[in-house]
């Protein structure tokens, strides 16, 4: 019954001010982790609003906390926060060999 499962589609309004601002920020720095957090939050929020459930709600919650801290100017050196950042998709230009070496260590 896998063919009966709902497919996920997302439609973006390219003229929306959020999309314009995200594009500007991405053009300035494609490796900005807070920008990637924002994009993932938008995607996950759209999933929730459409009735889908998240694979890992804890990760979503951690992103919300990180973005809240960033917006409030709070800089906490919490080890748990550093671990969760690893859940983000790879940054553009990341060296695949370096990642493999880290896995071995």
Coordinates of C-alpha atoms in Angstrom, one line a residue:
X1 CA 0.0 0.0 0.0
X2 CA 3.0 2.3 -0.4
X3 CA 1.5 3.7 -3.5
X4 CA -1.3 5.1 -1.3
X5 CA 1.1 7.2 0.8
X6 CA 0.8 10.9 0.4
X7 CA 3.6 12.6 -1.5
X8 CA 5.2 15.7 -0.1
X9 CA 5.2 18.7 -2.4
X10 CA 6.1 22.2 -1.4
X11 CA 5.2 25.3 -3.3
X12 CA 7.2 28.5 -2.7
X13 CA 6.1 32.0 -3.6
X14 CA 9.3 33.4 -5.2
X15 CA 7.9 36.9 -4.6
X16 CA 7.5 36.5 -0.9
X17 CA 9.7 38.8 1.2
X18 CA 11.0 35.8 3.3
X19 CA 12.2 34.0 0.2
X20 CA 13.8 37.2 -1.1
X21 CA 15.7 37.7 2.2
X22 CA 16.8 34.1 2.4
X23 CA 18.1 34.3 -1.2
X24 CA 20.1 37.4 -0.4
X25 CA 21.6 35.8 2.7
X26 CA 22.4 32.6 0.8
X27 CA 24.1 34.6 -1.9
X28 CA 26.3 36.3 0.8
X29 CA 27.2 33.1 2.6
X30 CA 26.1 29.7 1.5
X31 CA 27.6 28.1 4.6
X32 CA 25.6 30.0 7.2
X33 CA 24.3 27.4 9.7
X34 CA 21.6 29.8 11.0
X35 CA 20.3 30.2 7.5
X36 CA 20.2 26.5 7.0
X37 CA 18.3 26.2 10.3
X38 CA 15.8 28.8 9.1
X39 CA 15.2 27.0 5.8
X40 CA 14.8 23.7 7.7
X41 CA 12.4 25.3 10.1
X42 CA 10.3 26.7 7.3
X43 CA 10.2 23.2 5.6
X44 CA 9.4 21.4 8.8
X45 CA 6.7 23.9 9.8
X46 CA 5.1 23.5 6.4
X47 CA 5.0 19.8 6.9
X48 CA 3.3 20.2 10.2
X49 CA 0.8 22.7 8.8
X50 CA 0.0 20.2 6.1
X51 CA -0.8 17.4 8.5
X52 CA 2.4 15.5 8.2
X53 CA 4.4 14.4 11.2
X54 CA 8.1 15.0 11.6
X55 CA 10.6 12.1 11.7
X56 CA 12.4 13.7 14.6
X57 CA 10.5 16.3 16.6
X58 CA 13.4 16.7 19.0
X59 CA 15.6 18.1 16.2
X60 CA 12.8 20.5 15.2
X61 CA 12.5 21.6 18.8
X62 CA 16.3 22.1 19.1
X63 CA 16.3 24.3 15.9
X64 CA 13.6 26.4 17.4
X65 CA 15.6 26.9 20.6
X66 CA 18.8 27.7 18.6
X67 CA 17.0 30.3 16.5
X68 CA 15.3 31.8 19.6
X69 CA 18.7 32.1 21.3
X70 CA 20.1 33.7 18.2
X71 CA 17.2 36.1 17.9
X72 CA 17.6 37.1 21.5
X73 CA 21.4 37.4 21.3
X74 CA 22.0 34.6 23.8
X75 CA 25.2 32.7 23.4
X76 CA 25.3 29.6 25.5
X77 CA 28.1 27.1 25.2
X78 CA 25.9 24.1 25.7
X79 CA 27.4 20.8 24.6
X80 CA 24.0 19.5 23.6
X81 CA 23.5 22.4 21.2
X82 CA 26.7 21.6 19.4
X83 CA 25.8 18.0 18.9
X84 CA 22.4 18.8 17.4
X85 CA 24.0 21.1 14.7
X86 CA 25.4 17.9 13.2
X87 CA 21.9 17.0 12.0
X88 CA 21.9 19.7 9.4
X89 CA 22.4 18.8 5.8
X90 CA 26.1 19.1 4.7
X91 CA 27.3 22.6 4.0
X92 CA 28.1 23.5 0.4
X93 CA 31.7 22.9 -0.3
X94 CA 32.3 20.5 2.6
X95 CA 35.0 18.1 1.8
X96 CA 33.7 14.5 1.7
X97 CA 37.1 13.1 2.6
X98 CA 37.3 15.1 5.8
X99 CA 33.9 13.8 6.8
X100 CA 35.0 10.2 6.2
X101 CA 38.1 10.8 8.3
X102 CA 36.0 12.2 11.2
X103 CA 33.8 9.1 11.1
X104 CA 36.9 6.9 11.5
X105 CA 38.1 8.8 14.5

